[in-house]
Amino acid sequence: MKILLRPAILATLILAVMLQGCGEDEPEDVVVVDVVQDKAVSRTKLLARTEAPGVIKIKKEKWQDVIVVSGPGSFISAFVSKKGGDSKDLSKPTLVRLRIDRDIQVSLQSFEVTRAMGLSGQNYSGIAWFKGQDNVETLALGYSQPIYFSSVLKLAVKVDDPGVEKVLVSATINRKDTGKDEGTGPGDSQNPFP
């Protein structure tokens, strides 16, 4: 008996033969990987001699923990800018200190010594000094490898020079992404640059 098959029926039969057994196999074990992503966040604080909303008052000759971040995370970079002061007087420094976890000191540097050492521009120390306009100086901290911390990161300053009017401290770190907004990203209310 001769059966004439149309092309559509023939294509359906071929497809049915090819798919036969595709759903019959035992399902493979599916491995679910919990990907923990890091996200970069920035924190910025302004210190000044005068009191104002959102501004931290400079305490004379005392260490002030300006940026404190709970871990785990990793330090990416920071910059500290100061306006005013006599950077030639080494007896009245403006100091910047970066500590992690159980008070492990990563960096302790003054504007005055960094400038005197000529650490302007790219160098291997991870710290660079830059001169700006209108008596503004900036220390940039950045290292070739991430600095991991498990419990806490503290970026502190100590202003001994009475001529320093303002200090702007900013740090960028990676934190474990919790899916929540920590209120530190773009668009959040941050202090304007002085």
mmCIF file of C-alpha atoms in Angstrom:
data_model
loop_
_atom_site.group_PDB
_atom_site.id
_atom_site.type_symbol
_atom_site.label_atom_id
_atom_site.label_comp_id
_atom_site.label_asym_id
_atom_site.label_seq_id
_atom_site.Cartn_x
_atom_site.Cartn_y
_atom_site.Cartn_z
ATOM 1 C CA MET A 1 0.000 0.000 0.000
ATOM 2 C CA LYS A 2 1.363 3.234 -1.054
ATOM 3 C CA ILE A 3 0.908 6.165 1.298
ATOM 4 C CA LEU A 4 1.545 9.663 0.103
ATOM 5 C CA LEU A 5 2.783 11.939 2.838
ATOM 6 C CA ARG A 6 2.670 15.611 2.534
ATOM 7 C CA PRO A 7 5.829 17.595 3.464
ATOM 8 C CA ALA A 8 4.293 19.010 6.689
ATOM 9 C CA ILE A 9 3.380 15.551 7.959
ATOM 10 C CA LEU A 10 6.815 14.248 7.023
ATOM 11 C CA ALA A 11 8.538 17.086 8.941
ATOM 12 C CA THR A 12 6.353 16.386 11.999
ATOM 13 C CA LEU A 13 7.245 12.695 11.928
ATOM 14 C CA ILE A 14 10.967 13.430 11.626
ATOM 15 C CA LEU A 15 10.781 15.870 14.542
ATOM 16 C CA ALA A 16 8.878 13.351 16.671
ATOM 17 C CA VAL A 17 11.536 10.697 16.007
ATOM 18 C CA MET A 18 14.335 13.117 16.900
ATOM 19 C CA LEU A 19 12.681 14.221 20.139
ATOM 20 C CA GLN A 20 11.840 10.695 21.206
ATOM 21 C CA GLY A 21 13.554 9.942 24.467
ATOM 22 C CA CYS A 22 14.611 13.518 25.205
ATOM 23 C CA GLY A 23 12.434 13.785 28.293
ATOM 24 C CA GLU A 24 12.854 10.165 29.362
ATOM 25 C CA ASP A 25 16.388 10.410 30.838
ATOM 26 C CA GLU A 26 17.000 10.884 34.519
ATOM 27 C CA PRO A 27 17.359 14.601 35.301
ATOM 28 C CA GLU A 28 20.926 15.698 35.970
ATOM 29 C CA ASP A 29 21.782 17.133 39.352
ATOM 30 C CA VAL A 30 21.532 20.892 39.160
ATOM 31 C CA VAL A 31 24.192 22.789 41.068
ATOM 32 C CA VAL A 32 22.988 26.143 42.335
ATOM 33 C CA VAL A 33 25.854 28.528 42.944
ATOM 34 C CA ASP A 34 25.224 31.353 45.359
ATOM 35 C CA VAL A 35 27.181 34.124 43.708
ATOM 36 C CA VAL A 36 28.119 36.766 46.234
ATOM 37 C CA GLN A 37 28.854 39.936 44.385
ATOM 38 C CA ASP A 38 30.763 42.879 45.671
ATOM 39 C CA LYS A 39 29.724 46.384 44.926
ATOM 40 C CA ALA A 40 31.750 49.531 45.201
ATOM 41 C CA VAL A 41 30.444 52.161 47.582
ATOM 42 C CA SER A 42 31.858 55.553 48.470
ATOM 43 C CA ARG A 43 31.717 57.449 51.710
ATOM 44 C CA THR A 44 32.495 61.165 51.930
ATOM 45 C CA LYS A 45 32.740 63.348 55.025
ATOM 46 C CA LEU A 46 33.608 67.001 55.513
ATOM 47 C CA LEU A 47 35.399 68.345 58.573
ATOM 48 C CA ALA A 48 35.613 72.064 59.281
ATOM 49 C CA ARG A 49 36.524 74.504 62.030
ATOM 50 C CA THR A 50 32.966 75.849 62.139
ATOM 51 C CA GLU A 51 29.858 73.875 62.981
ATOM 52 C CA ALA A 52 27.282 73.315 60.260
ATOM 53 C CA PRO A 53 24.667 70.645 59.475
ATOM 54 C CA GLY A 54 26.318 67.515 58.081
ATOM 55 C CA VAL A 55 29.819 68.802 58.872
ATOM 56 C CA ILE A 56 32.084 67.279 61.505
ATOM 57 C CA LYS A 57 33.856 69.836 63.690
ATOM 58 C CA ILE A 58 37.656 69.546 63.647
ATOM 59 C CA LYS A 59 38.965 68.630 67.078
ATOM 60 C CA LYS A 60 42.355 70.180 67.680
ATOM 61 C CA GLU A 61 45.205 67.681 67.993
ATOM 62 C CA LYS A 62 42.948 64.621 68.383
ATOM 63 C CA TRP A 63 42.515 61.602 66.139
ATOM 64 C CA GLN A 64 39.061 61.545 64.568
ATOM 65 C CA ASP A 65 37.694 58.382 62.945
ATOM 66 C CA VAL A 66 36.012 60.048 59.985
ATOM 67 C CA ILE A 67 34.988 57.058 57.888
ATOM 68 C CA VAL A 68 34.216 53.748 59.610
ATOM 69 C CA VAL A 69 32.955 50.827 57.502
ATOM 70 C CA SER A 70 31.936 47.441 58.864
ATOM 71 C CA GLY A 71 33.222 44.403 57.003
ATOM 72 C CA PRO A 72 33.730 42.187 55.285
ATOM 73 C CA GLY A 73 35.010 44.156 52.345
ATOM 74 C CA SER A 74 38.069 45.481 50.587
ATOM 75 C CA PHE A 75 39.617 48.920 50.406
ATOM 76 C CA ILE A 76 39.926 50.351 46.884
ATOM 77 C CA SER A 77 41.118 53.932 47.317
ATOM 78 C CA ALA A 78 40.733 57.134 49.282
ATOM 79 C CA PHE A 79 41.573 60.777 49.045
ATOM 80 C CA VAL A 80 41.908 63.384 51.737
ATOM 81 C CA SER A 81 41.944 67.047 50.761
ATOM 82 C CA LYS A 82 42.731 69.886 53.123
ATOM 83 C CA LYS A 83 42.317 73.597 52.654
ATOM 84 C CA GLY A 84 44.586 76.001 54.484
ATOM 85 C CA GLY A 85 47.461 75.475 56.840
ATOM 86 C CA ASP A 86 51.204 75.907 56.635
ATOM 87 C CA SER A 87 52.477 72.702 55.075
ATOM 88 C CA LYS A 88 56.111 73.714 55.659
ATOM 89 C CA ASP A 89 55.863 73.461 59.463
ATOM 90 C CA LEU A 90 56.603 69.801 60.278
ATOM 91 C CA SER A 91 55.832 70.318 63.973
ATOM 92 C CA LYS A 92 52.123 70.920 63.207
ATOM 93 C CA PRO A 93 51.187 68.172 60.781
ATOM 94 C CA THR A 94 47.897 67.060 59.314
ATOM 95 C CA LEU A 95 47.946 63.259 59.513
ATOM 96 C CA VAL A 96 45.952 60.567 57.709
ATOM 97 C CA ARG A 97 45.668 57.044 59.129
ATOM 98 C CA LEU A 98 44.108 53.928 57.571
ATOM 99 C CA ARG A 99 43.462 50.987 59.898
ATOM 100 C CA ILE A 100 41.671 47.681 59.410
ATOM 101 C CA ASP A 101 40.308 44.972 61.687
ATOM 102 C CA ARG A 102 42.100 44.730 65.042
ATOM 103 C CA ASP A 103 43.920 48.041 64.608
ATOM 104 C CA ILE A 104 46.216 46.827 61.845
ATOM 105 C CA GLN A 105 47.782 50.032 60.604
ATOM 106 C CA VAL A 106 47.915 50.081 56.806
ATOM 107 C CA SER A 107 49.035 53.677 56.431
ATOM 108 C CA LEU A 108 50.039 56.644 58.581
ATOM 109 C CA GLN A 109 51.174 59.657 56.602
ATOM 110 C CA SER A 110 51.221 63.414 56.907
ATOM 111 C CA PHE A 111 50.676 65.945 54.156
ATOM 112 C CA GLU A 112 53.921 67.661 55.114
ATOM 113 C CA VAL A 113 56.175 64.582 54.959
ATOM 114 C CA THR A 114 54.554 63.250 51.790
ATOM 115 C CA ARG A 115 55.144 66.599 50.077
ATOM 116 C CA ALA A 116 58.720 66.809 51.383
ATOM 117 C CA MET A 117 59.439 63.283 50.085
ATOM 118 C CA GLY A 118 58.310 64.346 46.614
ATOM 119 C CA LEU A 119 55.579 61.717 46.356
ATOM 120 C CA SER A 120 53.670 63.649 43.733
ATOM 121 C CA GLY A 121 52.320 61.614 40.866
ATOM 122 C CA GLN A 122 52.491 57.864 40.379
ATOM 123 C CA ASN A 123 54.787 55.954 42.743
ATOM 124 C CA TYR A 124 55.077 52.561 44.421
ATOM 125 C CA SER A 125 54.175 53.661 47.951
ATOM 126 C CA GLY A 126 50.437 53.751 47.293
ATOM 127 C CA ILE A 127 50.306 57.341 48.547
ATOM 128 C CA ALA A 128 50.567 60.458 46.398
ATOM 129 C CA TRP A 129 50.481 64.174 47.244
ATOM 130 C CA PHE A 130 48.921 66.754 44.907
ATOM 131 C CA LYS A 131 48.871 70.526 45.133
ATOM 132 C CA GLY A 132 45.692 72.272 44.088
ATOM 133 C CA GLN A 133 44.606 75.873 43.803
ATOM 134 C CA ASP A 134 43.725 78.219 46.668
ATOM 135 C CA ASN A 135 45.935 76.457 49.240
ATOM 136 C CA VAL A 136 44.332 73.019 48.736
ATOM 137 C CA GLU A 137 46.423 69.849 49.045
ATOM 138 C CA THR A 138 45.298 66.262 48.473
ATOM 139 C CA LEU A 139 46.640 62.897 49.591
ATOM 140 C CA ALA A 140 45.545 59.970 47.430
ATOM 141 C CA LEU A 141 45.732 56.424 48.806
ATOM 142 C CA GLY A 142 45.540 53.539 46.368
ATOM 143 C CA TYR A 143 47.331 50.223 46.269
ATOM 144 C CA SER A 144 48.026 47.711 43.493
ATOM 145 C CA GLN A 145 46.126 44.952 45.317
ATOM 146 C CA PRO A 146 42.882 45.121 47.296
ATOM 147 C CA ILE A 147 43.277 45.398 51.051
ATOM 148 C CA TYR A 148 40.760 43.011 52.575
ATOM 149 C CA PHE A 149 39.200 43.565 55.967
ATOM 150 C CA SER A 150 36.892 41.220 57.823
ATOM 151 C CA SER A 151 35.406 43.356 60.573
ATOM 152 C CA VAL A 152 36.126 47.091 60.248
ATOM 153 C CA LEU A 153 37.946 49.745 58.236
ATOM 154 C CA LYS A 154 38.745 53.135 59.787
ATOM 155 C CA LEU A 155 40.020 56.195 57.957
ATOM 156 C CA ALA A 156 41.043 58.851 60.470
ATOM 157 C CA VAL A 157 42.640 62.294 60.439
ATOM 158 C CA LYS A 158 44.458 64.369 63.020
ATOM 159 C CA VAL A 159 44.723 68.105 62.410
ATOM 160 C CA ASP A 160 47.447 69.809 64.484
ATOM 161 C CA ASP A 161 47.794 72.835 62.188
ATOM 162 C CA PRO A 162 45.402 75.595 63.371
ATOM 163 C CA GLY A 163 45.457 77.120 59.873
ATOM 164 C CA VAL A 164 43.602 74.175 58.304
ATOM 165 C CA GLU A 165 40.059 75.352 57.563
ATOM 166 C CA LYS A 166 38.476 72.239 56.019
ATOM 167 C CA VAL A 167 39.273 68.592 55.374
ATOM 168 C CA LEU A 168 37.353 66.475 52.858
ATOM 169 C CA VAL A 169 37.713 62.705 53.324
ATOM 170 C CA SER A 170 36.442 60.226 50.752
ATOM 171 C CA ALA A 171 36.924 56.457 50.541
ATOM 172 C CA THR A 172 35.794 53.852 48.034
ATOM 173 C CA ILE A 173 35.479 50.257 49.148
ATOM 174 C CA ASN A 174 33.940 47.001 47.949
ATOM 175 C CA ARG A 175 31.308 45.487 50.181
ATOM 176 C CA LYS A 176 29.378 42.263 49.992
ATOM 177 C CA ASP A 177 26.195 43.037 48.076
ATOM 178 C CA THR A 178 23.249 42.505 50.376
ATOM 179 C CA GLY A 179 20.715 43.790 47.888
ATOM 180 C CA LYS A 180 19.885 46.701 50.173
ATOM 181 C CA ASP A 181 20.659 50.355 49.527
ATOM 182 C CA GLU A 182 23.182 51.530 52.094
ATOM 183 C CA GLY A 183 22.521 55.145 51.190
ATOM 184 C CA THR A 184 26.030 55.713 49.868
ATOM 185 C CA GLY A 185 25.654 55.685 46.104
ATOM 186 C CA PRO A 186 25.117 58.407 43.532
ATOM 187 C CA GLY A 187 22.065 60.525 44.116
ATOM 188 C CA ASP A 188 22.170 60.126 47.863
ATOM 189 C CA SER A 189 22.523 63.283 49.863
ATOM 190 C CA GLN A 190 26.245 63.872 50.235
ATOM 191 C CA ASN A 191 28.033 66.948 51.399
ATOM 192 C CA PRO A 192 29.044 69.224 48.523
ATOM 193 C CA PHE A 193 32.730 69.697 47.849
ATOM 194 C CA PRO A 194 33.891 72.688 49.888
#
